[in-house]
CSV table of C-alpha atoms and ligand atoms in Angstrom, one decimal:
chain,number,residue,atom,x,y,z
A,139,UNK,CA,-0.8,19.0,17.4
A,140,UNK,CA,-0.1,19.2,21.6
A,141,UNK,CA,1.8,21.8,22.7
A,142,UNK,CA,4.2,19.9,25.0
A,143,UNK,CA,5.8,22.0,28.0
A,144,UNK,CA,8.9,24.1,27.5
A,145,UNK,CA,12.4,22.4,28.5
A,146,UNK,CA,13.8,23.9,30.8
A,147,UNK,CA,16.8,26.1,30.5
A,148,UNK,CA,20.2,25.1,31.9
A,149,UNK,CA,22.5,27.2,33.7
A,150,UNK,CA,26.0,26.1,34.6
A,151,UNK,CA,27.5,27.6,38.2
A,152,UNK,CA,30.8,26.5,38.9
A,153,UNK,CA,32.4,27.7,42.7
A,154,UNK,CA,34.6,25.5,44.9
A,155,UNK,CA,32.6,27.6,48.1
A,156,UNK,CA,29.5,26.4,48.8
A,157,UNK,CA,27.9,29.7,50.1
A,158,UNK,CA,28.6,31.2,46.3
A,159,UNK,CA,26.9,28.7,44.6
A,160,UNK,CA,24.0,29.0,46.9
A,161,UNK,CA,24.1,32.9,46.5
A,162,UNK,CA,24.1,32.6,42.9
A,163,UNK,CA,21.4,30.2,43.2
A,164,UNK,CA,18.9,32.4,45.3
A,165,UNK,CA,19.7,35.1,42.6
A,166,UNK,CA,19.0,33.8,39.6
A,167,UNK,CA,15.9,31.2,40.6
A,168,UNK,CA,13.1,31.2,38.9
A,169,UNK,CA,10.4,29.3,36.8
A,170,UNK,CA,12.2,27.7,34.2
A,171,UNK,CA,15.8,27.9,35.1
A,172,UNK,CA,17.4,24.5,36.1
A,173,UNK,CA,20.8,25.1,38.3
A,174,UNK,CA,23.5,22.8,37.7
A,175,UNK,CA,25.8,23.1,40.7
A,176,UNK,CA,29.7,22.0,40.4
A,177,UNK,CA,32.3,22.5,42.9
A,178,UNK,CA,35.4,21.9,40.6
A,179,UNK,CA,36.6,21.7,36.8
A,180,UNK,CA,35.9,18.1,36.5
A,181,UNK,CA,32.7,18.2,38.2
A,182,UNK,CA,31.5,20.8,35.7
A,183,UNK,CA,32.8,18.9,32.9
A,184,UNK,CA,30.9,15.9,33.7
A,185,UNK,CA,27.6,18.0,34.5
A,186,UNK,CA,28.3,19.3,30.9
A,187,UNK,CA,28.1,15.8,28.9
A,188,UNK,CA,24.6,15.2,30.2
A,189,UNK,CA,23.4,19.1,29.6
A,190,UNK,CA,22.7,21.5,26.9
A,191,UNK,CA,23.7,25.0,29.1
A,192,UNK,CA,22.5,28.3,27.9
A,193,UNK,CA,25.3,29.7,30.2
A,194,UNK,CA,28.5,28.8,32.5
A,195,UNK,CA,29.3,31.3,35.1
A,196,UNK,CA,32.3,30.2,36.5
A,197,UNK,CA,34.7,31.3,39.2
A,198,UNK,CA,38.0,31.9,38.2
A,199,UNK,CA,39.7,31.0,40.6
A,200,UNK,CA,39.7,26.9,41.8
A,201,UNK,CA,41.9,24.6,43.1
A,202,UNK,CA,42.9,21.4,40.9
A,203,UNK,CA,41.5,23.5,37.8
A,204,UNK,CA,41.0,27.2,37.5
A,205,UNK,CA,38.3,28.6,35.6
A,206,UNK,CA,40.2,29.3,32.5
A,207,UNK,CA,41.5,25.8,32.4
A,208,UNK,CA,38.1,24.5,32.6
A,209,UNK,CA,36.8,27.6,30.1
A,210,UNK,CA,39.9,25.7,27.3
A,211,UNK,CA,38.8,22.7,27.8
A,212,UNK,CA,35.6,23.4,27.3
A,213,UNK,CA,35.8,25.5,24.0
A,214,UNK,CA,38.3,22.5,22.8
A,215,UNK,CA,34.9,20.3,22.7
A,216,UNK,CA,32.7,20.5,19.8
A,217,UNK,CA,29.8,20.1,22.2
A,218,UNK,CA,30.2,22.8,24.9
A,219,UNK,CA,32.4,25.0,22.5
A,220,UNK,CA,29.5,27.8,21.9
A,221,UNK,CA,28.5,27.6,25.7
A,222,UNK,CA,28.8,31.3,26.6
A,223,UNK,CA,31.1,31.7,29.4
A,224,UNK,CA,30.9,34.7,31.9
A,225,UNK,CA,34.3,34.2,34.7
A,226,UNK,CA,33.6,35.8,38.2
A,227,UNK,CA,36.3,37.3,40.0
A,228,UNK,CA,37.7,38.2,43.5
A,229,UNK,CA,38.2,41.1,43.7
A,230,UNK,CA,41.5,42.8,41.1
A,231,UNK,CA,42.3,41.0,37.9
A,232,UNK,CA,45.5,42.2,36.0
A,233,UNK,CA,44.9,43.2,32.4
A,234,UNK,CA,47.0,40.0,31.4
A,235,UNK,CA,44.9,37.7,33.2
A,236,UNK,CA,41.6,39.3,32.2
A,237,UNK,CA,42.7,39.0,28.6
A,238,UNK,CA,43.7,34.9,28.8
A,239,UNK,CA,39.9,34.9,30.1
A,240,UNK,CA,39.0,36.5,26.6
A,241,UNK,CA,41.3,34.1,24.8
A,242,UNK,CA,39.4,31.2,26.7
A,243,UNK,CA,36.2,32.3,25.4
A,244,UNK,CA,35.0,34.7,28.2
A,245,UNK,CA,31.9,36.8,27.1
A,246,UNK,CA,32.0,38.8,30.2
A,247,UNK,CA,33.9,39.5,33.6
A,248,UNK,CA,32.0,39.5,36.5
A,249,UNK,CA,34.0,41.1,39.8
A,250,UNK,CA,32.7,39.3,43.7
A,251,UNK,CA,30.5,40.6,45.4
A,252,UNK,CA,28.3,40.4,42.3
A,253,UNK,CA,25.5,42.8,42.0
A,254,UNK,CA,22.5,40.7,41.7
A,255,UNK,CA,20.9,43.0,39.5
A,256,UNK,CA,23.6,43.3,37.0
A,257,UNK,CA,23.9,39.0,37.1
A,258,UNK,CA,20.1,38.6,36.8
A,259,UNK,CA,20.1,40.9,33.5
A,260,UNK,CA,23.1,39.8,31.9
A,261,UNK,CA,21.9,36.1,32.3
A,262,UNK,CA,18.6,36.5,31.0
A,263,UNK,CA,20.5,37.9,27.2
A,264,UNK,CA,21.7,34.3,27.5
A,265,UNK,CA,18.9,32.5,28.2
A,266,UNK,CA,17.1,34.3,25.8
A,267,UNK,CA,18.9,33.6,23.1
A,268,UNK,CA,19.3,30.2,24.1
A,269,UNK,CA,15.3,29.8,23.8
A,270,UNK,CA,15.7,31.2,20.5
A,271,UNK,CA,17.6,29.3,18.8
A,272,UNK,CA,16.1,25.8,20.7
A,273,UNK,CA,12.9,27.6,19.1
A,274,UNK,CA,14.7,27.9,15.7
A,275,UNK,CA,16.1,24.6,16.0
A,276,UNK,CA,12.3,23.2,16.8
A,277,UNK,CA,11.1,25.1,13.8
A,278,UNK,CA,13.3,23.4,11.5
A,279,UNK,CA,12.6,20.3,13.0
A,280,UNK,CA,8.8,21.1,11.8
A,281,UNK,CA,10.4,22.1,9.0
A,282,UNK,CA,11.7,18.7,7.8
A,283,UNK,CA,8.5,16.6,8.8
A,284,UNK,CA,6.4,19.0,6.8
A,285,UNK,CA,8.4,18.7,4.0
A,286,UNK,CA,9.0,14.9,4.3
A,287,UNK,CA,4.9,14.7,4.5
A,288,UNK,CA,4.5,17.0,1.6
A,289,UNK,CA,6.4,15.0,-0.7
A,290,UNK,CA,5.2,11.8,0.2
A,291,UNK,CA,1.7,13.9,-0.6
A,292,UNK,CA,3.4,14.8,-3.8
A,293,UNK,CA,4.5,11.1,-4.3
A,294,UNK,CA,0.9,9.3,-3.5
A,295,UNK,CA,-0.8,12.0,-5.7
A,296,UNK,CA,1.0,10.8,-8.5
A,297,UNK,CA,0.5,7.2,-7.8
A,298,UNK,CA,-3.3,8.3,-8.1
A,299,UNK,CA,-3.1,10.3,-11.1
A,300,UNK,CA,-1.5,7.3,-13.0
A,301,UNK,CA,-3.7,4.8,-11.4
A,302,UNK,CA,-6.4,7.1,-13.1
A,303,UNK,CA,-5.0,7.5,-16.1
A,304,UNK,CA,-4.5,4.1,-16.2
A,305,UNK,CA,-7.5,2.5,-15.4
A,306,UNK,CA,-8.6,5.8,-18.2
A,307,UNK,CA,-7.2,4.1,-20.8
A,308,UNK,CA,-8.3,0.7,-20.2
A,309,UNK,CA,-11.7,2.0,-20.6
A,310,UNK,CA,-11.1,3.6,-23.7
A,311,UNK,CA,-10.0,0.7,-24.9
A,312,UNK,CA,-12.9,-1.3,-23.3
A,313,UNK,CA,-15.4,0.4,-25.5
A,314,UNK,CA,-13.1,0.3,-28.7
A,315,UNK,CA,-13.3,-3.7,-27.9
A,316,UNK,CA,-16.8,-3.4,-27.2
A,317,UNK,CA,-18.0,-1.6,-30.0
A,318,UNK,CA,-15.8,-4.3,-32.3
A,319,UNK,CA,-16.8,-7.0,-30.2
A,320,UNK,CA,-20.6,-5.9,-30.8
A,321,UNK,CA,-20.2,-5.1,-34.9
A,322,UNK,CA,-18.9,-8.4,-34.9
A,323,UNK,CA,-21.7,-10.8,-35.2
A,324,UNK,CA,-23.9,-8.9,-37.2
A,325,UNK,CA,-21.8,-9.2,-40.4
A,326,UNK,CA,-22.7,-12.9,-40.8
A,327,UNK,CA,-26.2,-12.6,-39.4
A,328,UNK,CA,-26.8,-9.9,-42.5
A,329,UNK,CA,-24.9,-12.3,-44.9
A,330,UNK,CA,-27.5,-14.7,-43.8
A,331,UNK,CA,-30.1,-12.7,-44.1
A,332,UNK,CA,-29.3,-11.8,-47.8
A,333,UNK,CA,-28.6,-15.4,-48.3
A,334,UNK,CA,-31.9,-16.3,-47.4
A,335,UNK,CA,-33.4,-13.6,-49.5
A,336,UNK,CA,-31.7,-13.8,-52.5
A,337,UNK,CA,-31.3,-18.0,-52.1
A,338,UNK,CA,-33.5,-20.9,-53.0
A,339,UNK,CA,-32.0,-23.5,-49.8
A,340,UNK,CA,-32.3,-26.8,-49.1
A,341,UNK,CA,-33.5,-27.6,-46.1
A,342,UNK,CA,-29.7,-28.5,-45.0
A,343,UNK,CA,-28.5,-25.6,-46.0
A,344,UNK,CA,-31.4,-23.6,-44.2
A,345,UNK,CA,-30.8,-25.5,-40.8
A,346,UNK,CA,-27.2,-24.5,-41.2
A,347,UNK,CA,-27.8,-20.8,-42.1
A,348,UNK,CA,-30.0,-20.7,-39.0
A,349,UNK,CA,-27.4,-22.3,-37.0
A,350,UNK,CA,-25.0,-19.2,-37.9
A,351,UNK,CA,-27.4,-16.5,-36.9
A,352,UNK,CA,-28.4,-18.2,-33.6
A,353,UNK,CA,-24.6,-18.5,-32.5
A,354,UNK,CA,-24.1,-14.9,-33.6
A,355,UNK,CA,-26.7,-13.8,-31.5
A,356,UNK,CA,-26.4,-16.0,-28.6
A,357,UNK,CA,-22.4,-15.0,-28.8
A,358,UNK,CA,-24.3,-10.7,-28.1
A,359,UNK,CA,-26.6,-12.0,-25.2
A,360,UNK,CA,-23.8,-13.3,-23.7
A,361,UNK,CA,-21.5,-10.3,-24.0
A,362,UNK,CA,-24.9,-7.9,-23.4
A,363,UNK,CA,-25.6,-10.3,-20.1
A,364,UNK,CA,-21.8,-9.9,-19.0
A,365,UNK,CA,-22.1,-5.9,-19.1
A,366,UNK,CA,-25.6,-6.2,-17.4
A,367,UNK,CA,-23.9,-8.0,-14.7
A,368,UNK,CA,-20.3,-6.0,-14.6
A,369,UNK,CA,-22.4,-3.1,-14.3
A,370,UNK,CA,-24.7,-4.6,-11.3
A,371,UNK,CA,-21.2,-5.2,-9.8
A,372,UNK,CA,-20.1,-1.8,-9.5
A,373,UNK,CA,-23.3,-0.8,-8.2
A,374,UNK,CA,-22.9,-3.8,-5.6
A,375,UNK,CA,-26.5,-4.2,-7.1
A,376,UNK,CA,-25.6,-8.6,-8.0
A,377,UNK,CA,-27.9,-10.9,-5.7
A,378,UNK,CA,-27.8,-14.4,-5.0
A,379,UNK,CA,-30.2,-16.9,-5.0
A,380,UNK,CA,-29.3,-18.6,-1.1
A,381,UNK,CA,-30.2,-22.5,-1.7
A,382,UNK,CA,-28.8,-25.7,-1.4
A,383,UNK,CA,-28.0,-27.4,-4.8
A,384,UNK,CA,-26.0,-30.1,-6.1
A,385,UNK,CA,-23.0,-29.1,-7.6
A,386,UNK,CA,-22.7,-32.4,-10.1
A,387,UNK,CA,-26.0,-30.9,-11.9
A,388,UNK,CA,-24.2,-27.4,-12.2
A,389,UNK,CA,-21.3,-28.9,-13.9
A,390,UNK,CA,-23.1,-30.7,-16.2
A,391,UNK,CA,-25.0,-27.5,-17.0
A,392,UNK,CA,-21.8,-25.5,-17.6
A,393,UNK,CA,-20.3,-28.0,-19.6
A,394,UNK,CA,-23.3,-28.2,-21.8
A,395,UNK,CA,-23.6,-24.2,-22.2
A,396,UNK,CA,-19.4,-24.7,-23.2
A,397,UNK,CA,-19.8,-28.0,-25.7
A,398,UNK,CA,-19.9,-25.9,-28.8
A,399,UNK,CA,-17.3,-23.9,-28.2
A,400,UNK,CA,-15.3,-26.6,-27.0
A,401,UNK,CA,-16.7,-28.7,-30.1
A,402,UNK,CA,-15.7,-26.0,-32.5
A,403,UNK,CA,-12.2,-26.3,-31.9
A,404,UNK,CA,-12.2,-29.7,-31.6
A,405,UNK,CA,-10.8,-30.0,-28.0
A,406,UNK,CA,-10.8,-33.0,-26.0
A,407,UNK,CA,-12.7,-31.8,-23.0
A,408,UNK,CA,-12.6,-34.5,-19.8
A,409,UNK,CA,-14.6,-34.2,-16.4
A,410,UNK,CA,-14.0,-35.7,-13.6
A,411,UNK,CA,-15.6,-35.9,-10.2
A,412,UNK,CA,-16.6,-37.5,-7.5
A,413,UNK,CA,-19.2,-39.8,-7.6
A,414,UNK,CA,-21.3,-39.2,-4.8
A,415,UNK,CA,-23.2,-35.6,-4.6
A,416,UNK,CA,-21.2,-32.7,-3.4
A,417,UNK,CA,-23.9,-29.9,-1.9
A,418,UNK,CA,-23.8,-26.2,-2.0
A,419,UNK,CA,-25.3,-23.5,-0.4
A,420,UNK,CA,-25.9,-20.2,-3.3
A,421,UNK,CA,-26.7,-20.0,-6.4
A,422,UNK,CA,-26.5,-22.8,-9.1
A,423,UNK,CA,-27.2,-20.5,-11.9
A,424,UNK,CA,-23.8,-18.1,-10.9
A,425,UNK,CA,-22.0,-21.1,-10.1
A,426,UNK,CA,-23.0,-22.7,-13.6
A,427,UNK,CA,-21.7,-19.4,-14.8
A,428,UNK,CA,-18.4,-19.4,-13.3
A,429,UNK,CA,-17.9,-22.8,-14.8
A,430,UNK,CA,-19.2,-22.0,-18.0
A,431,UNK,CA,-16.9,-18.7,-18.5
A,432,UNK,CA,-13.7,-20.9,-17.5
A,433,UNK,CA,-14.3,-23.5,-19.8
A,434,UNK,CA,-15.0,-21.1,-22.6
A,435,UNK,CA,-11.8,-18.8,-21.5
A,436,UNK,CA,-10.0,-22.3,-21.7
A,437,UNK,CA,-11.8,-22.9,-25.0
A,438,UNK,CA,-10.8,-19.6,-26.6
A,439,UNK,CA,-7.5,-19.4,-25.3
A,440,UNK,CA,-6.5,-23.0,-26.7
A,441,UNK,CA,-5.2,-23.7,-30.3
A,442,UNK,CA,-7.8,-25.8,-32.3
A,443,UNK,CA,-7.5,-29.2,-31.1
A,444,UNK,CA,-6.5,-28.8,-27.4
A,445,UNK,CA,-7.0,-30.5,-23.9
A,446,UNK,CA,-8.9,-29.7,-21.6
A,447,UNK,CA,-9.5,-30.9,-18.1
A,448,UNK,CA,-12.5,-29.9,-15.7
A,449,UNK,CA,-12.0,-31.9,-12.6
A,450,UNK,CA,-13.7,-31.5,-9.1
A,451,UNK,CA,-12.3,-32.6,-5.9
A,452,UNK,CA,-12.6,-32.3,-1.9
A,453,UNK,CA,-10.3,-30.8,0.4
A,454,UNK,CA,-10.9,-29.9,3.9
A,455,UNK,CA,-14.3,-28.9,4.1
A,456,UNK,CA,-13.8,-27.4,0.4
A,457,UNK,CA,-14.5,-28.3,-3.0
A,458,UNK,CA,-11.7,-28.0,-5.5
A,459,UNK,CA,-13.0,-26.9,-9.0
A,460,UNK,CA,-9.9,-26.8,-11.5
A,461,UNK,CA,-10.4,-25.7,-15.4
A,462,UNK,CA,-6.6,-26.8,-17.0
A,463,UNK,CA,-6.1,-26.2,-20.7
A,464,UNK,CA,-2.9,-27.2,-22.4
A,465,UNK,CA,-3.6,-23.5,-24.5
A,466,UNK,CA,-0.9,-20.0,-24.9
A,467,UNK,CA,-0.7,-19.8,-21.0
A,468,UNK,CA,-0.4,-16.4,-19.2
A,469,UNK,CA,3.2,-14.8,-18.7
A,470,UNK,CA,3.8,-15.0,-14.9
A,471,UNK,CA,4.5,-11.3,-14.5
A,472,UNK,CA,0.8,-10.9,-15.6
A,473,UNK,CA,-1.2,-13.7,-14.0
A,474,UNK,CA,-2.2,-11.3,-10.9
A,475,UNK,CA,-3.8,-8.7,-14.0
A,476,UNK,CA,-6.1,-11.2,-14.9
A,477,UNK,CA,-9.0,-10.7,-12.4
A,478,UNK,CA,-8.8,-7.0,-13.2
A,479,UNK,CA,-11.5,-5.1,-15.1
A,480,UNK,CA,-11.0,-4.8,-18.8
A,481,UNK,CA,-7.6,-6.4,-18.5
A,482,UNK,CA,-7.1,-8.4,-21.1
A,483,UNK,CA,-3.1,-10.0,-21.8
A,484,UNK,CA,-2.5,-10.1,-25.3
A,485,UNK,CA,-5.0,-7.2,-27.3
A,486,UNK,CA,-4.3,-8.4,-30.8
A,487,UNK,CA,-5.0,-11.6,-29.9
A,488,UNK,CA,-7.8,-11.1,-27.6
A,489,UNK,CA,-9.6,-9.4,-30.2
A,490,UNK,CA,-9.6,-12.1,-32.9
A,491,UNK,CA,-10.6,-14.5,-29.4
A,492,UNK,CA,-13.8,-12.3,-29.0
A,493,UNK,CA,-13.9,-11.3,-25.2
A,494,UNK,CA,-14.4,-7.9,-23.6
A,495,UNK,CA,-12.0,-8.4,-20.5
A,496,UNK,CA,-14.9,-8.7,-17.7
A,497,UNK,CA,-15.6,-12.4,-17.7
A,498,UNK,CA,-12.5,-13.3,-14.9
A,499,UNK,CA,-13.7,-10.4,-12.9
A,500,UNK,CA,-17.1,-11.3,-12.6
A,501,UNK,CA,-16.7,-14.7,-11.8
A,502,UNK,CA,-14.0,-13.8,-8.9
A,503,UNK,CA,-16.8,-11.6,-7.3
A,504,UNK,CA,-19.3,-14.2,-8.0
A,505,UNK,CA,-16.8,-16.8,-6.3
A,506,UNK,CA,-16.0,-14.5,-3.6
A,507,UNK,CA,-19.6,-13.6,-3.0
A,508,UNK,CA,-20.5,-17.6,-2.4
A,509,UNK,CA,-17.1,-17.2,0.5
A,510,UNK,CA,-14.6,-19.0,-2.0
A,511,UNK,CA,-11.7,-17.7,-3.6
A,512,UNK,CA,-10.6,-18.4,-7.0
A,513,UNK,CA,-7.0,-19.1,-7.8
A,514,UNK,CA,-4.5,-19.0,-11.8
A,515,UNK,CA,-1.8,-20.8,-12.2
A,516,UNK,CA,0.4,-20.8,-15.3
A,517,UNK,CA,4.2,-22.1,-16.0
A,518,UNK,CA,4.4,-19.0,-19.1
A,519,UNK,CA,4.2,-18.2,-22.0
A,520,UNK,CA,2.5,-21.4,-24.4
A,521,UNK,CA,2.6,-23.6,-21.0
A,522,UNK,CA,-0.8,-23.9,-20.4
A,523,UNK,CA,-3.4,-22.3,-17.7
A,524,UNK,CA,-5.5,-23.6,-14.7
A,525,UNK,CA,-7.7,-21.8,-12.8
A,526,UNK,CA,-8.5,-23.4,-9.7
A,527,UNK,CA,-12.3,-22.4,-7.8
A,528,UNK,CA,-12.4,-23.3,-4.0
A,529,UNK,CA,-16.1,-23.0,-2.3
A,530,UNK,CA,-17.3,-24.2,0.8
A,531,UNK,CA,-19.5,-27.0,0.8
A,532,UNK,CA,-23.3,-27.2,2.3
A,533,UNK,CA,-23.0,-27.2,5.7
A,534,UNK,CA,-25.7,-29.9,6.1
A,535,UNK,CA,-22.8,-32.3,4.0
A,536,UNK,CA,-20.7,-35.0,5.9
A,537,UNK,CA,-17.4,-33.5,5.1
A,538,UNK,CA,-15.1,-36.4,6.1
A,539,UNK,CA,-16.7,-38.1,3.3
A,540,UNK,CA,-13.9,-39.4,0.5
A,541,UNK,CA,-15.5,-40.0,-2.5
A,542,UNK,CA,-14.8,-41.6,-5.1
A,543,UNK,CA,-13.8,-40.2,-9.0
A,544,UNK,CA,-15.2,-41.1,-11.8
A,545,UNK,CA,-14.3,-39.3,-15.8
A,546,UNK,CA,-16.3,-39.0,-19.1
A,547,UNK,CA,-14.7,-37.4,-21.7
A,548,UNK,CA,-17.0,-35.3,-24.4
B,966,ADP,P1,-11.8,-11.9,-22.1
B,966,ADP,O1,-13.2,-11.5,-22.4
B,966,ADP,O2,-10.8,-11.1,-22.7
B,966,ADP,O3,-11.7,-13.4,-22.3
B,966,ADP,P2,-11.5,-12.4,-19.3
B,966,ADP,O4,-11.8,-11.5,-18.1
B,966,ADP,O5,-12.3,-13.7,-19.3
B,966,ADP,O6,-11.7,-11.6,-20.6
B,966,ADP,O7,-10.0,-12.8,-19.3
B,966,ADP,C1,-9.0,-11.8,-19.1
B,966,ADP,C2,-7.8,-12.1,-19.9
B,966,ADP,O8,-7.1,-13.2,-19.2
B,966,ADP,C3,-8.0,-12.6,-21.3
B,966,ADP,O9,-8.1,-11.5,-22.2
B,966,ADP,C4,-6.8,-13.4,-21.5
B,966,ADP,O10,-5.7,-12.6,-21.9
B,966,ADP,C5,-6.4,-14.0,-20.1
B,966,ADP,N1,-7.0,-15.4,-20.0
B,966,ADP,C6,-8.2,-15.8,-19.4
B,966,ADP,N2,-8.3,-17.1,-19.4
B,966,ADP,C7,-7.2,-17.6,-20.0
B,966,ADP,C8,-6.7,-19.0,-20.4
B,966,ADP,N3,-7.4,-20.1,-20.0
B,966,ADP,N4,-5.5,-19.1,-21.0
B,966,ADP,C9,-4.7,-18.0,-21.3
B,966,ADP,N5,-5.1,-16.7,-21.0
B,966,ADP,C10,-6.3,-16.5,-20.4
């Protein structure tokens, strides 16, 4: 903090005769002091509205309006009421008069020709005490910041604290999903391992046996990949292939890597894009996984026997990749959650789904990591989801280009 300079202190002199104002002025100057001169009542009055005064000395006698006058008025206004007031005096007061100067607020009676001496050390009680209580008053000012500041400390402490416990929790429940999520696949591949022990099988019935513990396994590299890779992203440790490849081949891979999923709940899957090649500058294999993870999301988060759309499309210099399933949807109050680690909407559902709550963050950091931004849309509950992938396209492509669509359905 600066120290700023001190104010200075006013002091008020009020004197119809010139020469006493300018006496009073040569005997009380000095560093500090500011001198408000006024030669009548009204004069002082006005001076006052635009001053804080430490002290009026004010002579009592004046034409238009005498110093008690102007000492009423003044203690009749809530602003100059506590001015302290000392009256100077020709000369002999009655006792009468000297007291209405009392009863008009008078602190002291000063009697012309002032002793300079006397003035100089009864003004300076004033201005002392003035300075003391502008001090007090700036102390209290401090006061109220520091207070303010401590409990909007007190406030963003909190914040933090719940954030932590929070984003405590979700862990803990991370590694309850996890550990379920990885106890969960081994249960049929040991049923088919005592099958094929105890078991003489066709050859049908060995193929399909197989077929069990290969998904069950592929299903725990998948979510052992995922937690390789959520952990490389809070390292900042994920890197990127940087080549140009051709997005149509990436989709194709994605759906392929999705089909038996998809196929398992008998969804109508349909993809549409535009014919000719759309180029992109990354990595195929992330991108293939972005796909991948939103058609499976779209997958597991459809009743058996859903729709679901993957379509591609250009915009500006873009290209558009939208995943729509007609599945439960995503309350609207919650679709911002998604992208967040370990967030998962519906637990007791999720858990039957098989997920661990990492796949959305993941691919919006692989998303953002290629410069694109990935985007949910959901009408509620039941409604349906689409999450909507925008990357730039290779730089090398023509980007007025307007191609045209073409759809399979699997
Ligand atoms: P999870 O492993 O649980 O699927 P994600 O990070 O992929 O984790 O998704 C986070 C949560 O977002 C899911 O648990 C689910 O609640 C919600 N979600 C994701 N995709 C969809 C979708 N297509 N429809 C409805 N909810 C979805």
């Amino acid at each position: 903090m600066t120290d700023s300079p001190p104010s200075p202190v006013y002091c008020l002199t009020v004197d119809d005769r010139e020469e006493n104002l300018l006496a009073l002025e040569v005997v009380l100057r000095r560093e500090g002091l500011e001198l408000i001169k006024a030669r009548s009542g009204p004069e002082a009055l006005e001076a006052l509205l635009q001053h804080d005064v430490a002290l009026a000395l004010i002579d009592v006698q004046m034409p238009i309006m005498d110093g008690f006058e102007l000492a009423e008025l003044m203690r009749g206004t809530e602003r100059t009421k506590r001015v302290p007031i000392i009256f100077l005096t020709a000369g002999t007061e009655d006792h009468q008069r000297r007291f209405r100067g009392y009863e008009a607020g008078a602190v002291d009676f000063l009697h012309k020709p002032i002793e300079s001496d006397i003035l100089k050390s009864k003004a300076e009680v004033f201005f002392e005490l003035f300075r003391q209580r502008q001090e007090v008053a700036r102390q209290r000012d401090e006061l109220k910041v520091l207070l303010h500041e401590n409990s909007r400390l007190l406030e963003q402490s909190r914040k933090q604290s719940e954030t932590l416990q929070n984003s405590d929790r979700r862990k803990n429940e991370f590694l309850a999903t996890l550990a379920h999520e990885l106890r969960n696949p081994l249960a049929p591949i040991l049923s088919a391992v005592e099958v094929i022990r105890l078991s003489e099988l066709s050859k049908e019935e060995e193929i399909e046996v197989y077929d069990i513990v290969k998904r069950q396994v592929q299903h725990m590299v998948r979510l052992i990949d995922d937690l390789l890779d959520i952990s490389r992203i809070s390292r900042d440790k994920i890197q990127l292939r940087r080549e140009i490849f051709q997005l149509g081949d990436v989709v194709k891979n994605a759906v392929e890597t999705s089909t038996p999923l998809i196929a398992e709940a008998n969804h109508q899957l349909s993809v549409k894009q535009p014919s000719a090649p759309i180029e992109i500058f990354g990595d195929a294999v992330r991108i293939s996984q972005v796909i991948a993870n939103l058609l499976n999301n779209a997958a597991k988060y459809t009743p058996d026997g859903g729709r679901i759309e993957l379509s591609v499309a250009l915009q500006e210099g873009l290209v558009a990749i939208s995943v729509k399933d007609n599945g439960i949807g995503i309350p609207p109050e919650l679709l911002s959650e998604v992208f967040e680690m370990f967030n998962q909407v519906d637990k007791h559902l999720d858990l039957s789904k098989g997920g661990l709550g990492i796949g959305l963050t993941l691919v919006k950091r692989l998303v953002e990591m290629h410069g694109g931004k990935i985007d949910v849309i959901s009408a509620g509950e039941g409604e349906g989801s689409e999450f909507i992938v925008r990357l730039p396209i290779s730089k090398s492509q023509d980007r007025h280009q307007q191609p045209s669509s073409s759809t399979n359905a699997v």
